[in-house]
mmCIF file of C-alpha atoms in Angstrom:
data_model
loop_
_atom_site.group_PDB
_atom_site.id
_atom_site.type_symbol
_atom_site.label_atom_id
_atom_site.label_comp_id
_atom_site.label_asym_id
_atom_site.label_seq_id
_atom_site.Cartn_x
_atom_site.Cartn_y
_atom_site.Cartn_z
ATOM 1 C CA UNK D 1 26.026 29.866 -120.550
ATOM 2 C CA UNK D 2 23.813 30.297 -123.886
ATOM 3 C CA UNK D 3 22.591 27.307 -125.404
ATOM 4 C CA UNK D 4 20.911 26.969 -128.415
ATOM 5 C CA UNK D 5 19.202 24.359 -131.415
ATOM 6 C CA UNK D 6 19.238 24.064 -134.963
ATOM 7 C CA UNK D 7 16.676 22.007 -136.431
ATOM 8 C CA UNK D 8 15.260 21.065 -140.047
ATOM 9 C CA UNK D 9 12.979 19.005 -141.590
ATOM 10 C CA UNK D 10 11.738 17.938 -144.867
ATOM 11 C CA UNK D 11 9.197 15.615 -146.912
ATOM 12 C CA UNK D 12 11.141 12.859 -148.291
ATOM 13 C CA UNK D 13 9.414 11.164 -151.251
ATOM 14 C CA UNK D 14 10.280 7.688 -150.074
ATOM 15 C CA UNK D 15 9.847 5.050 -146.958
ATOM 16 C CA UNK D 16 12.023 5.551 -143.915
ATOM 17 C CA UNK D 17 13.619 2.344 -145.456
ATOM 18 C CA UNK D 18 14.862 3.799 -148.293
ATOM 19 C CA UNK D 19 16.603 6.971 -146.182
ATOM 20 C CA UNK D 20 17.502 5.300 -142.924
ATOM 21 C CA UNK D 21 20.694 3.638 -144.382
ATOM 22 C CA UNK D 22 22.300 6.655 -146.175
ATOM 23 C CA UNK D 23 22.365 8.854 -142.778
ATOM 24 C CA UNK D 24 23.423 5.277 -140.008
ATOM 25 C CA UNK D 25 26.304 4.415 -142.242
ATOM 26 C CA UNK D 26 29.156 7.462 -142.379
ATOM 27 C CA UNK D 27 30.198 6.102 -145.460
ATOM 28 C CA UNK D 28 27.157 6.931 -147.580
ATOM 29 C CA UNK D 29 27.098 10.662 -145.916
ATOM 30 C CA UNK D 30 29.626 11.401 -148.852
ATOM 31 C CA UNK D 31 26.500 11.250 -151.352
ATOM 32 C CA UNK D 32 24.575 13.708 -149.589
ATOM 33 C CA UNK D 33 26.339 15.682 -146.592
ATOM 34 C CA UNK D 34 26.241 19.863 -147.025
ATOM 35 C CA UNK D 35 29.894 19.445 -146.135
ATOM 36 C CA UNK D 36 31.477 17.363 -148.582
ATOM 37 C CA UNK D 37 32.427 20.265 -151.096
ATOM 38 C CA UNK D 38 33.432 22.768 -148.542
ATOM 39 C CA UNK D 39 36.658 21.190 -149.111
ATOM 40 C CA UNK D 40 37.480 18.473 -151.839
ATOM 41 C CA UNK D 41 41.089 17.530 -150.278
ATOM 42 C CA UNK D 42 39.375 17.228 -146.617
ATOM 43 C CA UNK D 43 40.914 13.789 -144.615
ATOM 44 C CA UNK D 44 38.763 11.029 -143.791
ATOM 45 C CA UNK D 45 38.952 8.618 -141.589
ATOM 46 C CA UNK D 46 36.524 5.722 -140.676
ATOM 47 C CA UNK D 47 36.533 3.963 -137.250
ATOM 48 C CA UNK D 48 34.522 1.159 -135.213
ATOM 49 C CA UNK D 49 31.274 -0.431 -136.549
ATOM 50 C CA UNK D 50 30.016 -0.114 -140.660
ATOM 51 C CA UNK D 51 27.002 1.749 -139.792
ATOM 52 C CA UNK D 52 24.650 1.640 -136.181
ATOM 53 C CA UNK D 53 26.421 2.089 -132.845
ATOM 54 C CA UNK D 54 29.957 2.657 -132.804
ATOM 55 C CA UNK D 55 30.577 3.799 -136.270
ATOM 56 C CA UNK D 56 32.651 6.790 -136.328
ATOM 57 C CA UNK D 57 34.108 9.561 -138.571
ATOM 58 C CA UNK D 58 36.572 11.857 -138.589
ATOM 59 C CA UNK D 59 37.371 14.947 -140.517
ATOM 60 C CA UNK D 60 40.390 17.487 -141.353
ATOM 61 C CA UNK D 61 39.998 20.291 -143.235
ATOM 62 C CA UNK D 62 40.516 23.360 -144.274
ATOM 63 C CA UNK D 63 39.058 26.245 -141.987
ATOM 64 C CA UNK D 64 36.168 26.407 -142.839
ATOM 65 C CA UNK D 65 35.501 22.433 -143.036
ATOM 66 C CA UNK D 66 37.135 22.368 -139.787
ATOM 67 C CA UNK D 67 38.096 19.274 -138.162
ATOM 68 C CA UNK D 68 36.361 16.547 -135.871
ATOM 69 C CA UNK D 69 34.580 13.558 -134.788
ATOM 70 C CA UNK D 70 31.268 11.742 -135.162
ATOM 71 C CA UNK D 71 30.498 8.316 -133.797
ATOM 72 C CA UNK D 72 26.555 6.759 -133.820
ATOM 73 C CA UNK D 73 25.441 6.449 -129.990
ATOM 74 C CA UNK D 74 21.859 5.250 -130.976
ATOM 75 C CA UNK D 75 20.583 3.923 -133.876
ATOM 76 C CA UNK D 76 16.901 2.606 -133.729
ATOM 77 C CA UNK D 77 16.274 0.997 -137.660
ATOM 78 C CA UNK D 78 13.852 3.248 -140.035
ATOM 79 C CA UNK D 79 13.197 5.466 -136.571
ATOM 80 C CA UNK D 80 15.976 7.469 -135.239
ATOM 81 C CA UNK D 81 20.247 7.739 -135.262
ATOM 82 C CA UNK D 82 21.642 9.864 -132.851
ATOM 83 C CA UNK D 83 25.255 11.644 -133.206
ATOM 84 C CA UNK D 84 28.024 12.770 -130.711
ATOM 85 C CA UNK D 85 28.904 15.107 -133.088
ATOM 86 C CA UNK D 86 32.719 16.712 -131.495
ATOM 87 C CA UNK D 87 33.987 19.621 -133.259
ATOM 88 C CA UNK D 88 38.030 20.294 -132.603
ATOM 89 C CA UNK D 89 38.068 23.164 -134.898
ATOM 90 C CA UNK D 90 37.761 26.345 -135.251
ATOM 91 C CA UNK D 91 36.180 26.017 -131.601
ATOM 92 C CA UNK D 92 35.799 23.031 -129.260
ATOM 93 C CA UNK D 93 32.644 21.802 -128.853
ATOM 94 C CA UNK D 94 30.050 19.163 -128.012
ATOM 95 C CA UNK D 95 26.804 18.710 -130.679
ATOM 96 C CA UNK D 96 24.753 16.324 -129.700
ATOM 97 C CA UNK D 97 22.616 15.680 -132.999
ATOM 98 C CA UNK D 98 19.854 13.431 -134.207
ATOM 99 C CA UNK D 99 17.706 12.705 -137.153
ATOM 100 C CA UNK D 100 14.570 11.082 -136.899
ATOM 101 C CA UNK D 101 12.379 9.500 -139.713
ATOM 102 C CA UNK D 102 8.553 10.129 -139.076
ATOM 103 C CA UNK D 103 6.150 8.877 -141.893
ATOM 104 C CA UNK D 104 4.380 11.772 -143.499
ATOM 105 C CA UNK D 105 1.556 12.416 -146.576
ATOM 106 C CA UNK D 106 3.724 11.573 -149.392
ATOM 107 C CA UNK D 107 6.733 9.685 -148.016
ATOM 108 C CA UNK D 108 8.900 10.863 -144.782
ATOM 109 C CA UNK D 109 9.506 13.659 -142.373
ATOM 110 C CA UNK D 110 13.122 13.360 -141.685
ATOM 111 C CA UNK D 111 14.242 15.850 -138.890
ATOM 112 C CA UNK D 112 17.718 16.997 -138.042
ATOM 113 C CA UNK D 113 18.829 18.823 -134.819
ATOM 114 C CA UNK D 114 21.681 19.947 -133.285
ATOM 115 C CA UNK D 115 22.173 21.814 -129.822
ATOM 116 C CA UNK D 116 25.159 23.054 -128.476
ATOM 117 C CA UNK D 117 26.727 25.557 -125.780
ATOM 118 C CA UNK D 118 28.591 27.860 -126.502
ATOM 119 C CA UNK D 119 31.438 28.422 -124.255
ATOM 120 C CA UNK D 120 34.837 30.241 -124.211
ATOM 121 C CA UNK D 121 35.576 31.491 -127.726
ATOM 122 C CA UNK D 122 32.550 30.192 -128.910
ATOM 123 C CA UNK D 123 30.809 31.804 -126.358
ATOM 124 C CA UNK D 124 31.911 35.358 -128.333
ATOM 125 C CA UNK D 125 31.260 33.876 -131.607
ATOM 126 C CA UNK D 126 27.853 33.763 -130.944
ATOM 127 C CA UNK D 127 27.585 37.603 -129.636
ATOM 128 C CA UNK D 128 27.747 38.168 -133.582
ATOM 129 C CA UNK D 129 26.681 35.069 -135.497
ATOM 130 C CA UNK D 130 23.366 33.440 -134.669
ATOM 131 C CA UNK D 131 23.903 29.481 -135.106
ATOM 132 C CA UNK D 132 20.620 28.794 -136.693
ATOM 133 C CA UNK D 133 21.418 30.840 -139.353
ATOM 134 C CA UNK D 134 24.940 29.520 -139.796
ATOM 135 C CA UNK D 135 23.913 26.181 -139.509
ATOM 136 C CA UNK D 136 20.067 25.704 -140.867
ATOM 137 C CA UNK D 137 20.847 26.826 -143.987
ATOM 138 C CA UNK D 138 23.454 23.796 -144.388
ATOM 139 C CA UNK D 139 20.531 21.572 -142.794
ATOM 140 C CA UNK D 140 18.124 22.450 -145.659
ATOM 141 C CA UNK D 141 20.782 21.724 -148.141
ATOM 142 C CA UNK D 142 21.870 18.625 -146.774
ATOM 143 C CA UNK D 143 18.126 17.517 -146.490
ATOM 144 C CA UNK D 144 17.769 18.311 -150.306
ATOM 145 C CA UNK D 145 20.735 16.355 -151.296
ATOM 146 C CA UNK D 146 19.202 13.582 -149.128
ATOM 147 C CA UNK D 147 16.321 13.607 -151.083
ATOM 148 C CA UNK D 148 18.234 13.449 -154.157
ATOM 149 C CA UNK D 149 20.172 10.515 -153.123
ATOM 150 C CA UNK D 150 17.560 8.260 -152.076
ATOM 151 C CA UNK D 151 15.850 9.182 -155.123
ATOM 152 C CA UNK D 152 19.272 8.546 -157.379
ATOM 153 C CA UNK D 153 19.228 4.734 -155.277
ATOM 154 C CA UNK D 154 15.926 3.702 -156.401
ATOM 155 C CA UNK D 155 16.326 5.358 -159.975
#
């Protein structure tokens, strides 16, 4: 079984403070997420807690935006928030994901990784498409509208 991890990180130009609350609340990820214009008629749906443990989120969309769950399993304030991110299509699958907030020259690191296996049908997607590459570029993006977001909070 081939596993395999996607991770990105950036300089934000603010506290962990300012950031923390736009990624621990699903409800803000609509400012910022790479996803969010894959497809504008995508269903939403919001479950458990307003942000921290036990909120959750879950998507339909078109193929490419796929469809899933997310729910917060640890959320330590201005720290770290981690994800069981679970994919139901195209492929099933299990992401655990976190983002942690590390204070850097200039404001804060904020790091995002995913891992994964990839099994049955996945397992052959991956013979031809490299995850990282799928994925990281989607990371960077997301991290840059991050950015932008905080900065569009405090402006």
């Amino acid at each position: 079984m081939s596993t395999y991890e996607v991770r990105r990180s950036a300089v934000i130009p603010a506290p962990a403070e300012d950031i923390f609350p736009l990624v621990n609340s699903f409800h803000e990820w609509t400012k910022w997420s790479p996803w969010e214009a894959v497809d504008p008629g995508m269903s939403r749906r919001y479950f458990g807690s307003e942000s921290g443990v036990g909120a959750g989120y879950e998507w339909s969309g078109n193929r490419k935006a796929g469809s899933g769950t997310m729910e917060i399993v640890e959320s330590v304030p201005s720290r770290e928030i981690k994800v069981r991110l679970q994919f139901t299509k195209p492929f099933k699958a299990l992401n655990p994901t976190a983002f942690t907030f590390t204070p850097a020259p200039g404001g804060t690191e904020v790091s995002w990784v995913m891992t994964g296996e990839n099994k049955g049908a996945a397992k052959l997607f991956a013979l031809f498409m490299n995850m990282d590459k799928l994925v990281g570029s989607d990371f960077e993006r997301g991290l840059k509208s991050l950015s932008e977001a905080v900065a569009a909070r405090k402006g």
